[in-house]
CSV table of C-alpha atoms in Angstrom, one decimal:
chain,number,residue,atom,x,y,z
A,593,MET,CA,-55.8,-19.4,55.7
A,594,ASN,CA,-56.5,-15.8,55.3
A,595,LYS,CA,-57.8,-14.9,51.8
A,596,ASN,CA,-55.6,-11.9,51.8
A,597,VAL,CA,-52.4,-14.0,52.5
A,598,VAL,CA,-53.6,-16.5,49.7
A,599,ALA,CA,-54.1,-13.7,47.2
A,600,TYR,CA,-50.7,-12.0,48.2
A,601,LYS,CA,-49.0,-15.6,47.7
A,602,VAL,CA,-50.6,-16.1,44.3
A,603,VAL,CA,-49.6,-12.7,43.2
A,604,SER,CA,-46.0,-13.3,44.3
A,605,LEU,CA,-45.8,-16.6,42.5
A,606,ILE,CA,-47.3,-14.9,39.3
A,607,LEU,CA,-44.8,-11.9,39.5
A,608,THR,CA,-41.9,-14.5,40.2
A,609,LEU,CA,-43.0,-16.4,37.1
A,610,PHE,CA,-43.6,-13.3,35.1
A,611,VAL,CA,-39.9,-12.1,36.1
A,612,SER,CA,-38.7,-15.6,35.3
A,613,LEU,CA,-40.3,-15.9,31.9
A,614,THR,CA,-39.4,-12.3,31.1
A,615,SER,CA,-35.7,-13.1,31.6
A,616,TYR,CA,-35.9,-16.1,29.7
A,617,ALA,CA,-37.7,-14.4,26.9
A,618,GLN,CA,-34.8,-12.0,26.6
A,619,VAL,CA,-32.9,-14.2,24.1
A,620,LYS,CA,-29.2,-14.7,25.0
A,621,SER,CA,-26.3,-14.8,22.7
A,622,ASN,CA,-25.2,-18.1,21.6
A,623,ILE,CA,-21.6,-18.9,20.2
A,624,THR,CA,-22.4,-20.5,16.6
A,625,ASP,CA,-18.6,-21.1,15.9
A,626,ILE,CA,-15.0,-20.9,16.9
A,627,ARG,CA,-12.0,-20.7,14.6
A,628,ILE,CA,-8.3,-21.1,15.9
A,629,SER,CA,-5.9,-19.8,13.5
A,630,PRO,CA,-1.9,-20.2,14.7
A,631,SER,CA,1.1,-18.5,13.1
A,632,ASP,CA,4.6,-18.5,14.2
A,633,ASP,CA,4.4,-16.0,17.0
A,634,ASN,CA,0.6,-15.4,17.5
A,635,THR,CA,-2.6,-17.3,17.4
A,636,ARG,CA,-6.0,-15.6,16.5
A,637,VAL,CA,-9.2,-16.9,17.9
A,638,VAL,CA,-12.3,-15.8,16.2
A,639,VAL,CA,-15.7,-16.5,18.0
A,640,ASP,CA,-18.8,-16.1,16.3
A,641,PHE,CA,-22.2,-15.1,17.9
A,642,SER,CA,-25.9,-15.1,17.2
A,643,LYS,CA,-26.2,-11.5,18.4
A,644,GLU,CA,-24.1,-8.8,19.7
A,645,THR,CA,-22.5,-9.3,23.1
A,646,SER,CA,-20.2,-7.4,25.5
A,647,PHE,CA,-17.2,-8.8,27.1
A,648,SER,CA,-14.4,-8.1,29.6
A,649,HIS,CA,-11.2,-10.2,30.2
A,650,PHE,CA,-8.3,-10.8,32.7
A,651,ASN,CA,-5.3,-12.9,32.7
A,652,LEU,CA,-4.2,-15.4,35.1
A,653,GLN,CA,-0.8,-17.1,35.9
A,654,SER,CA,0.3,-20.4,37.6
A,655,PRO,CA,-1.0,-21.9,35.3
A,656,ASP,CA,-1.4,-19.4,32.7
A,657,ARG,CA,-4.8,-18.7,31.4
A,658,LEU,CA,-7.1,-16.2,29.9
A,659,VAL,CA,-10.6,-15.7,31.1
A,660,VAL,CA,-13.2,-14.0,28.9
A,661,ASP,CA,-16.7,-13.1,30.4
A,662,PHE,CA,-19.4,-12.7,27.7
A,663,LYS,CA,-22.4,-10.9,29.0
A,664,ASP,CA,-26.0,-12.5,28.6
A,665,THR,CA,-24.5,-15.7,26.9
A,666,SER,CA,-25.6,-18.9,26.8
A,667,SER,CA,-23.1,-21.8,27.9
A,668,LYS,CA,-24.1,-24.4,25.5
A,669,PHE,CA,-21.2,-24.3,22.8
A,670,ASN,CA,-19.1,-27.7,22.7
A,671,PHE,CA,-15.7,-26.4,22.9
A,672,SER,CA,-14.3,-30.0,22.4
A,673,LYS,CA,-15.3,-29.8,18.6
A,674,VAL,CA,-13.0,-26.8,18.0
A,675,ASP,CA,-10.0,-27.6,15.9
A,676,ASN,CA,-6.8,-26.5,17.8
A,677,ASN,CA,-3.4,-26.5,16.1
A,678,SER,CA,-2.0,-23.7,18.1
A,679,THR,CA,1.2,-24.2,20.2
A,680,LEU,CA,-0.1,-21.4,22.5
A,681,ILE,CA,-3.5,-22.9,23.4
A,682,LYS,CA,-3.8,-26.0,25.7
A,683,LYS,CA,-7.7,-26.2,25.6
A,684,ILE,CA,-10.7,-24.0,25.8
A,685,ARG,CA,-13.4,-24.6,28.6
A,686,TYR,CA,-16.2,-23.3,30.5
A,687,SER,CA,-15.9,-22.0,34.1
A,688,LYS,CA,-18.5,-20.6,36.7
A,689,PRO,CA,-19.2,-16.8,35.8
A,690,LYS,CA,-19.8,-14.1,38.4
A,691,LEU,CA,-23.1,-13.5,37.3
A,692,ALA,CA,-25.7,-16.6,36.2
A,693,SER,CA,-26.8,-15.0,33.1
A,694,ASP,CA,-23.1,-14.5,31.5
A,695,MET,CA,-20.8,-17.0,30.1
A,696,ARG,CA,-17.1,-17.4,31.2
A,697,MET,CA,-14.6,-18.8,28.6
A,698,VAL,CA,-11.2,-20.0,30.1
A,699,ILE,CA,-8.4,-20.5,27.5
A,700,GLU,CA,-5.8,-22.6,29.1
A,701,LEU,CA,-2.3,-21.7,27.6
A,702,ASN,CA,0.9,-23.2,27.4
A,703,LYS,CA,3.0,-20.1,28.3
A,704,GLY,CA,2.6,-16.4,29.2
A,705,ILE,CA,1.2,-14.0,26.3
A,706,THR,CA,0.0,-10.7,25.6
A,707,VAL,CA,-3.6,-10.3,24.3
A,708,GLN,CA,-5.8,-8.0,22.4
A,709,LEU,CA,-9.5,-8.3,22.0
A,710,PHE,CA,-12.1,-6.4,19.6
A,711,SER,CA,-15.3,-7.0,18.1
A,712,LEU,CA,-16.3,-6.9,14.5
A,713,GLU,CA,-19.4,-5.7,12.8
A,714,PRO,CA,-21.5,-8.3,10.9
A,715,SER,CA,-20.8,-8.6,7.2
A,716,ALA,CA,-22.4,-10.2,4.2
A,717,ASP,CA,-20.9,-13.5,5.2
A,718,PHE,CA,-20.2,-13.4,8.9
A,719,GLY,CA,-22.3,-12.3,11.9
A,720,HIS,CA,-21.2,-10.7,15.2
A,721,ARG,CA,-17.6,-11.7,16.0
A,722,VAL,CA,-15.2,-11.2,18.7
A,723,VAL,CA,-11.4,-11.3,18.0
A,724,ILE,CA,-8.9,-12.5,20.4
A,725,ASP,CA,-5.4,-12.2,19.4
A,726,LEU,CA,-2.7,-14.2,21.4
A,727,ASN,CA,0.7,-12.8,21.0
A,728,ASP,CA,3.7,-15.0,21.9
A,729,PRO,CA,6.4,-12.3,23.3
A,730,ASN,CA,9.3,-15.1,23.0
A,731,PRO,CA,8.3,-17.3,20.0
A,732,ALA,CA,10.5,-20.3,19.5
A,733,PRO,CA,12.9,-19.7,16.6
A,734,VAL,CA,11.6,-21.1,13.2
A,735,VAL,CA,13.5,-24.0,11.9
A,736,THR,CA,13.6,-23.7,8.0
A,737,ASN,CA,15.0,-26.0,5.4
A,738,THR,CA,18.5,-24.4,4.3
A,739,ALA,CA,18.5,-26.6,1.1
A,740,ALA,CA,18.2,-24.4,-2.2
A,741,PRO,CA,14.8,-25.0,-3.8
A,742,LYS,CA,14.6,-26.6,-7.0
A,743,ARG,CA,15.0,-23.8,-9.7
A,744,ASP,CA,12.2,-23.9,-12.5
A,745,LYS,CA,13.3,-23.4,-15.8
A,746,ASP,CA,10.4,-20.7,-16.4
A,747,ILE,CA,10.6,-17.1,-14.8
A,748,ILE,CA,7.7,-17.4,-12.3
A,749,ILE,CA,5.7,-14.3,-11.9
A,750,VAL,CA,2.9,-14.0,-9.3
A,751,ILE,CA,0.2,-11.8,-10.1
A,752,ASP,CA,-2.2,-10.6,-7.2
A,753,ALA,CA,-5.4,-9.1,-8.1
A,754,GLY,CA,-6.3,-6.7,-5.0
A,755,HIS,CA,-9.1,-7.4,-3.0
A,756,GLY,CA,-12.1,-9.7,-3.8
A,757,GLY,CA,-14.9,-11.5,-2.2
A,758,VAL,CA,-16.3,-9.5,1.0
A,759,ASP,CA,-13.7,-7.0,0.2
A,760,PRO,CA,-14.6,-5.0,-2.7
A,761,GLY,CA,-11.6,-2.6,-2.3
A,762,SER,CA,-12.2,1.2,-3.4
A,763,ILE,CA,-15.7,2.0,-5.1
A,764,GLY,CA,-16.0,4.6,-7.9
A,765,PRO,CA,-18.4,7.3,-8.2
A,766,LYS,CA,-20.5,5.3,-10.6
A,767,GLY,CA,-20.1,2.0,-8.4
A,768,THR,CA,-17.3,0.5,-10.0
A,769,TYR,CA,-15.6,-2.1,-7.6
A,770,GLU,CA,-12.0,-2.1,-7.3
A,771,LYS,CA,-11.9,-5.9,-7.0
A,772,ASN,CA,-13.3,-6.5,-10.5
A,773,ILE,CA,-10.9,-3.8,-12.2
A,774,THR,CA,-7.8,-5.6,-10.6
A,775,LEU,CA,-8.9,-9.2,-11.5
A,776,SER,CA,-9.4,-8.2,-15.2
A,777,ILE,CA,-6.2,-6.4,-15.6
A,778,SER,CA,-4.4,-9.4,-13.8
A,779,LYS,CA,-5.8,-11.9,-16.1
A,780,MET,CA,-4.8,-10.1,-19.1
A,781,LEU,CA,-1.4,-9.7,-17.7
A,782,ALA,CA,-1.0,-13.6,-17.0
A,783,LYS,CA,-2.4,-14.2,-20.4
A,784,ARG,CA,0.7,-12.3,-21.9
A,785,ILE,CA,3.2,-13.7,-19.5
A,786,ASN,CA,1.9,-17.3,-20.3
A,787,GLU,CA,2.1,-16.7,-24.2
A,788,GLU,CA,6.0,-15.9,-23.6
A,789,PRO,CA,8.4,-18.9,-23.9
A,790,GLY,CA,10.2,-19.1,-20.6
A,791,MET,CA,7.9,-17.2,-18.5
A,792,ARG,CA,4.8,-18.5,-16.2
A,793,ALA,CA,2.3,-16.5,-14.5
A,794,ILE,CA,0.5,-17.8,-11.2
A,795,MET,CA,-2.6,-15.8,-9.8
A,796,THR,CA,-3.2,-15.4,-6.2
A,797,ARG,CA,-7.0,-15.4,-7.1
A,798,THR,CA,-8.7,-16.4,-10.4
A,799,GLY,CA,-12.2,-15.5,-9.1
A,800,ASP,CA,-14.2,-13.2,-6.8
A,801,TYR,CA,-13.2,-14.4,-3.3
A,802,TYR,CA,-11.4,-13.1,-0.3
A,803,ILE,CA,-7.7,-13.7,0.4
A,804,SER,CA,-5.9,-12.0,3.3
A,805,PRO,CA,-3.3,-9.5,2.7
A,806,ASN,CA,-0.9,-11.5,4.8
A,807,ASP,CA,-1.5,-14.7,2.8
A,808,ARG,CA,-0.8,-13.3,-0.7
A,809,PRO,CA,3.0,-13.3,-0.3
A,810,ASP,CA,2.9,-17.1,0.6
A,811,PHE,CA,2.0,-17.7,-3.1
A,812,ALA,CA,5.4,-16.1,-4.1
A,813,THR,CA,7.2,-18.2,-1.4
A,814,LYS,CA,5.7,-21.6,-2.0
A,815,GLU,CA,6.3,-21.0,-5.6
A,816,ASN,CA,10.0,-19.7,-5.3
A,817,ALA,CA,8.8,-17.1,-7.6
A,818,ASP,CA,10.9,-14.3,-9.3
A,819,LEU,CA,8.5,-11.5,-8.9
A,820,LEU,CA,5.2,-10.5,-7.3
A,821,VAL,CA,3.1,-7.9,-8.9
A,822,SER,CA,0.0,-6.7,-7.0
A,823,ILE,CA,-2.5,-4.7,-9.0
A,824,HIS,CA,-4.7,-2.2,-7.4
A,825,ALA,CA,-6.8,0.8,-8.3
A,826,ASP,CA,-6.0,3.9,-6.2
A,827,ALA,CA,-8.6,6.0,-4.3
A,828,PHE,CA,-8.8,9.3,-2.4
A,829,THR,CA,-11.1,11.2,-0.2
A,830,THR,CA,-11.6,13.7,-2.9
A,831,PRO,CA,-12.2,13.2,-6.8
A,832,GLN,CA,-9.5,15.3,-8.0
A,833,PRO,CA,-6.3,13.1,-7.7
A,834,ARG,CA,-5.6,11.0,-10.7
A,835,GLY,CA,-2.9,9.0,-12.4
A,836,GLY,CA,-0.9,5.6,-11.7
A,837,SER,CA,1.9,4.9,-9.2
A,838,VAL,CA,4.1,1.9,-8.1
A,839,TRP,CA,4.9,1.2,-4.5
A,840,VAL,CA,7.7,-1.1,-2.8
A,841,LEU,CA,8.2,-2.0,0.6
A,842,SER,CA,9.5,0.4,3.0
A,843,LYS,CA,11.5,-0.1,6.1
A,844,GLY,CA,9.5,2.1,8.3
A,845,ARG,CA,6.6,4.5,7.8
A,846,ALA,CA,5.1,5.5,4.5
A,847,ASP,CA,6.9,8.3,2.8
A,848,SER,CA,3.4,10.2,2.2
A,849,GLU,CA,0.0,10.6,3.2
A,850,LEU,CA,-1.3,8.5,0.2
A,851,GLY,CA,1.0,5.7,1.5
A,852,ARG,CA,-0.5,6.0,5.2
A,853,LEU,CA,-4.0,6.0,3.6
A,854,LEU,CA,-3.0,2.8,1.5
A,855,GLU,CA,-1.6,1.1,4.7
A,856,ARG,CA,-5.0,1.7,6.6
A,857,THR,CA,-6.9,0.5,3.8
A,858,GLU,CA,-4.7,-3.0,3.7
A,859,ARG,CA,-5.4,-3.3,7.6
A,860,ASP,CA,-9.1,-2.8,7.1
A,861,SER,CA,-9.1,-5.5,4.4
A,862,GLU,CA,-7.2,-7.8,6.8
A,863,LEU,CA,-10.2,-7.6,9.3
A,864,LEU,CA,-12.6,-8.7,6.7
A,865,GLY,CA,-11.2,-12.3,6.9
A,866,SER,CA,-12.5,-14.4,9.5
A,867,ALA,CA,-9.1,-15.5,10.4
A,868,ALA,CA,-6.5,-13.2,9.0
A,869,ASP,CA,-3.1,-13.2,10.4
A,870,VAL,CA,-1.6,-10.6,12.6
A,871,ILE,CA,1.6,-8.7,11.7
A,872,GLY,CA,3.8,-8.2,14.9
A,873,ASP,CA,6.9,-6.4,15.7
A,874,ARG,CA,9.9,-8.6,16.5
A,875,ASP,CA,11.2,-7.8,19.9
A,876,THR,CA,15.0,-7.2,20.6
A,877,GLU,CA,15.5,-10.8,21.6
A,878,ARG,CA,15.1,-11.8,18.1
A,879,TYR,CA,17.7,-9.4,16.9
A,880,PHE,CA,19.8,-11.8,14.8
A,881,ALA,CA,17.0,-13.7,13.0
A,882,GLU,CA,15.7,-10.0,12.3
A,883,THR,CA,19.0,-8.9,10.9
A,884,ILE,CA,19.3,-12.1,8.5
A,885,PHE,CA,15.7,-11.3,7.5
A,886,ASN,CA,16.5,-7.6,6.7
A,887,MET,CA,19.5,-8.4,4.6
A,888,SER,CA,17.4,-10.7,2.5
A,889,MET,CA,14.6,-7.9,2.3
A,890,ASP,CA,17.1,-5.3,1.3
A,891,LEU,CA,18.3,-7.5,-1.9
A,892,SER,CA,14.4,-7.8,-3.0
A,893,ARG,CA,13.9,-4.3,-2.4
A,894,ALA,CA,16.7,-3.1,-4.6
A,895,SER,CA,15.3,-5.6,-7.6
A,896,SER,CA,11.9,-4.1,-6.4
A,897,TYR,CA,12.9,-0.7,-7.0
A,898,ASP,CA,14.5,-1.2,-10.4
A,899,ILE,CA,11.4,-3.0,-11.7
A,900,SER,CA,9.3,-0.1,-10.5
A,901,ASN,CA,11.2,2.4,-12.7
A,902,LYS,CA,10.7,0.3,-15.7
A,903,VAL,CA,6.8,-0.1,-14.9
A,904,ILE,CA,6.6,3.8,-14.4
A,905,LYS,CA,8.5,4.4,-17.7
A,906,GLU,CA,6.0,1.9,-19.7
A,907,MET,CA,2.7,3.0,-17.8
A,908,LYS,CA,3.3,6.8,-18.6
A,909,LYS,CA,3.0,5.6,-22.3
A,910,VAL,CA,-0.7,4.7,-21.6
A,911,THR,CA,-1.8,7.1,-18.4
A,912,ARG,CA,-0.4,9.9,-16.7
A,913,MET,CA,1.5,9.0,-13.5
A,914,HIS,CA,0.5,10.4,-9.9
A,915,LYS,CA,3.9,9.6,-8.9
A,916,LYS,CA,6.9,9.8,-11.2
A,917,ILE,CA,9.2,7.7,-9.0
A,918,PRO,CA,8.6,4.6,-7.0
A,919,GLN,CA,6.8,5.0,-3.6
A,920,SER,CA,7.2,3.3,-0.4
A,921,ALA,CA,4.7,2.0,2.3
A,922,SER,CA,4.6,-0.8,5.0
A,923,LEU,CA,2.3,-3.3,3.1
A,924,ALA,CA,1.7,-7.1,4.1
A,925,VAL,CA,1.4,-8.0,0.5
A,926,LEU,CA,5.0,-6.9,-0.3
A,927,THR,CA,6.8,-8.8,2.3
A,928,ALA,CA,7.9,-12.2,0.6
A,929,PRO,CA,11.6,-11.9,1.8
A,930,GLU,CA,13.2,-13.3,-1.2
A,931,THR,CA,10.9,-12.2,-3.8
A,932,PRO,CA,11.2,-8.8,-5.4
A,933,SER,CA,7.6,-7.5,-4.8
A,934,ILE,CA,5.6,-4.4,-6.2
A,935,LEU,CA,2.3,-2.8,-5.8
A,936,VAL,CA,0.9,-1.1,-9.1
A,937,GLU,CA,-1.7,1.4,-8.7
A,938,VAL,CA,-3.3,1.5,-12.1
A,939,GLY,CA,-5.1,4.7,-11.6
A,940,PHE,CA,-7.6,6.6,-9.2
A,941,ILE,CA,-11.0,4.9,-9.2
A,942,SER,CA,-12.2,7.8,-7.1
A,943,ASN,CA,-11.6,10.0,-10.1
A,944,PRO,CA,-14.7,10.0,-12.6
A,945,GLN,CA,-12.6,9.9,-15.8
A,946,GLU,CA,-10.3,7.4,-14.6
A,947,GLU,CA,-13.1,5.1,-13.3
A,948,LYS,CA,-14.6,5.5,-16.8
A,949,ASN,CA,-11.3,4.8,-18.6
A,950,LEU,CA,-10.8,1.7,-16.2
A,951,ASN,CA,-14.0,0.2,-17.4
A,952,TRP,CA,-13.0,0.2,-21.0
A,953,ARG,CA,-11.5,-3.3,-21.8
A,954,ALA,CA,-9.2,-1.7,-24.4
A,955,TYR,CA,-7.8,0.6,-21.9
A,956,ARG,CA,-7.2,-2.0,-19.4
A,957,GLN,CA,-5.4,-4.3,-22.0
A,958,LYS,CA,-3.1,-1.4,-22.6
A,959,LEU,CA,-2.3,-1.3,-18.9
A,960,ALA,CA,-1.7,-4.9,-18.9
A,961,ASP,CA,0.6,-4.8,-22.1
A,962,SER,CA,2.6,-1.8,-20.5
A,963,LEU,CA,3.3,-4.0,-17.4
A,964,PHE,CA,4.2,-7.1,-19.5
A,965,LYS,CA,6.7,-5.1,-21.4
A,966,SER,CA,8.3,-3.7,-18.4
A,967,ILE,CA,8.8,-7.1,-16.7
A,968,GLN,CA,10.0,-8.4,-19.9
A,969,LEU,CA,12.7,-5.9,-20.3
A,970,PHE,CA,13.6,-6.3,-16.7
A,971,PHE,CA,14.4,-10.1,-16.8
A,972,LYS,CA,15.8,-10.0,-20.4
A,973,ASN,CA,18.6,-7.7,-18.8
A,974,ALA,CA,18.9,-9.7,-15.6
A,975,PRO,CA,17.4,-13.4,-16.1
A,976,PRO,CA,17.6,-15.5,-12.9
A,977,GLU,CA,20.4,-18.1,-13.0
A,978,GLY,CA,19.0,-21.6,-14.2
A,979,THR,CA,16.1,-20.3,-16.3
A,980,LEU,CA,15.7,-20.8,-20.0
A,981,TRP,CA,16.4,-17.0,-20.6
A,982,ALA,CA,19.5,-17.3,-18.6
A,983,GLN,CA,20.5,-20.1,-20.6
A,984,GLU,CA,19.8,-18.3,-23.8
A,985,ARG,CA,21.7,-15.5,-22.9
A,986,ASP,CA,24.8,-17.6,-22.1
A,987,ASP,CA,24.5,-19.1,-25.3
A,988,GLN,CA,24.9,-16.0,-27.1
A,989,PRO,CA,28.2,-15.1,-28.3
A,990,ARG,CA,29.9,-12.8,-26.2
A,991,LYS,CA,31.5,-9.5,-27.5
A,992,HIS,CA,34.7,-7.6,-26.3
A,993,LYS,CA,35.9,-4.3,-27.3
A,994,VAL,CA,39.8,-4.3,-27.4
A,995,LYS,CA,41.4,-1.6,-25.0
A,996,SER,CA,44.9,-0.3,-24.8
A,997,GLY,CA,47.3,-3.1,-23.6
A,998,GLU,CA,45.2,-6.0,-24.3
A,999,SER,CA,46.4,-8.8,-26.6
A,1000,LEU,CA,44.9,-11.9,-27.9
A,1001,SER,CA,46.6,-13.8,-25.3
A,1002,VAL,CA,45.6,-11.7,-22.5
A,1003,LEU,CA,41.8,-12.0,-23.6
A,1004,ALA,CA,42.0,-15.6,-24.1
A,1005,LYS,CA,43.3,-16.0,-20.4
A,1006,ARG,CA,40.6,-13.3,-19.1
A,1007,TYR,CA,37.7,-15.4,-20.9
A,1008,ASN,CA,39.1,-18.8,-20.2
A,1009,VAL,CA,39.4,-19.9,-23.9
A,1010,GLU,CA,42.0,-21.1,-26.3
A,1011,VAL,CA,44.1,-18.6,-28.2
A,1012,ASP,CA,43.4,-20.7,-31.3
A,1013,SER,CA,39.6,-20.7,-30.5
A,1014,LEU,CA,39.6,-16.9,-30.1
A,1015,ARG,CA,41.5,-16.6,-33.4
A,1016,ALA,CA,39.2,-18.8,-35.4
A,1017,ALA,CA,36.1,-17.2,-33.8
A,1018,ASN,CA,37.3,-13.8,-35.3
A,1019,ASN,CA,38.9,-15.1,-38.6
A,1020,LEU,CA,42.2,-13.8,-37.5
A,1021,LYS,CA,45.4,-14.7,-39.6
A,1022,SER,CA,47.6,-13.7,-36.5
A,1023,ASP,CA,47.5,-12.7,-33.0
A,1024,LEU,CA,47.6,-8.9,-33.7
A,1025,VAL,CA,44.7,-6.9,-32.5
A,1026,ARG,CA,43.9,-3.2,-32.7
A,1027,ILE,CA,42.3,-0.8,-30.1
A,1028,GLY,CA,38.8,-0.4,-30.6
A,1029,GLN,CA,38.3,-3.7,-32.5
A,1030,THR,CA,35.2,-5.7,-31.4
A,1031,LEU,CA,35.9,-9.5,-31.1
A,1032,THR,CA,33.6,-12.4,-30.5
A,1033,ILE,CA,34.4,-14.5,-27.4
A,1034,PRO,CA,33.7,-18.2,-28.2
A,1035,ALA,CA,31.8,-20.6,-25.8
A,1036,TYR,CA,33.9,-22.6,-23.2
């Protein structure tokens, strides 16, 4: 054989081997984990990768499938080990990609869906992630237990310390983390509440760990709570703003730029969780369910507004208020449908002086005391039926101031008591009463 031909073949073989080895040396991305998190009308799939990868996707019908192509990704992950409790997802499998270096993942679906994909930057706890949100446009109606939950004798207050774990919240000029301030005040408030007979506090978090904003109202729903108080420390893009504020849930958009900033902050916090739920808009086909839901929300919103005014009145004895009336914003943490819920901003951690104040334990205790007093005042005036405080209120003698045209027999009939009992309770020797006289109404 011609030496030149042999040399050419050897060089070609070496080049082919070099190209092959070079391609192999380019380390592919690997899937390290997949988590499926279903809710009533959507499912979130979080795919963890060993390195950053790009992706594309398309939908197929008959049967319904979502096809996702990941560039330069290995096909060695075992999909069968993924826990799947979603009613939307039938199974996840591989398929042949267009390019041999890519990986094609197929999500077989039980029905047609809308989809959104996005990637997340690595964090202290997680590497590169691709999030796949599968939204059910026509979810099945949720069947709930219509039986009234058992009433706890204590007034249940859920205290939500904002942020935590991988989500530090806002950070002050001197490096103070909002998550530490909120947890400290929450523990102080819980202590005051638990020391009060007839009241009990439940905290959404007692340490430095992350809870999705969407999961926090579940504490109130699960415990059949009478109030949820979420504690935060405000921040703004400039250091000048200062003072506290109290927020309630709005029906629509926030009523101020600060409210819109707060909404964006909460959405950012949601993305820090590996399997945070997604709040979706209800479509028109669910109008009836939405109407019932809104009626329940309106009732809790009214109570929330009343409590907020009391909190503002007490807080301004401790600190200046940035807003003198309750503010509204669309915040996931306030969406427990049957529980009055408020979000309290105890000050601007972005303001140097307020950051300094919030780092003083005595100052935080004063803030906690003001919150406790406002909550105490609200429930003294309107204790939930079936609680110890409601029983004590009912056991107290009722009073009635006599008006023109009223007589002892008329009042006895009105309050469903015997005339003799009414006369004895007031040491009356006859049935005569005078206008302006205050009578004690005996128990039934």
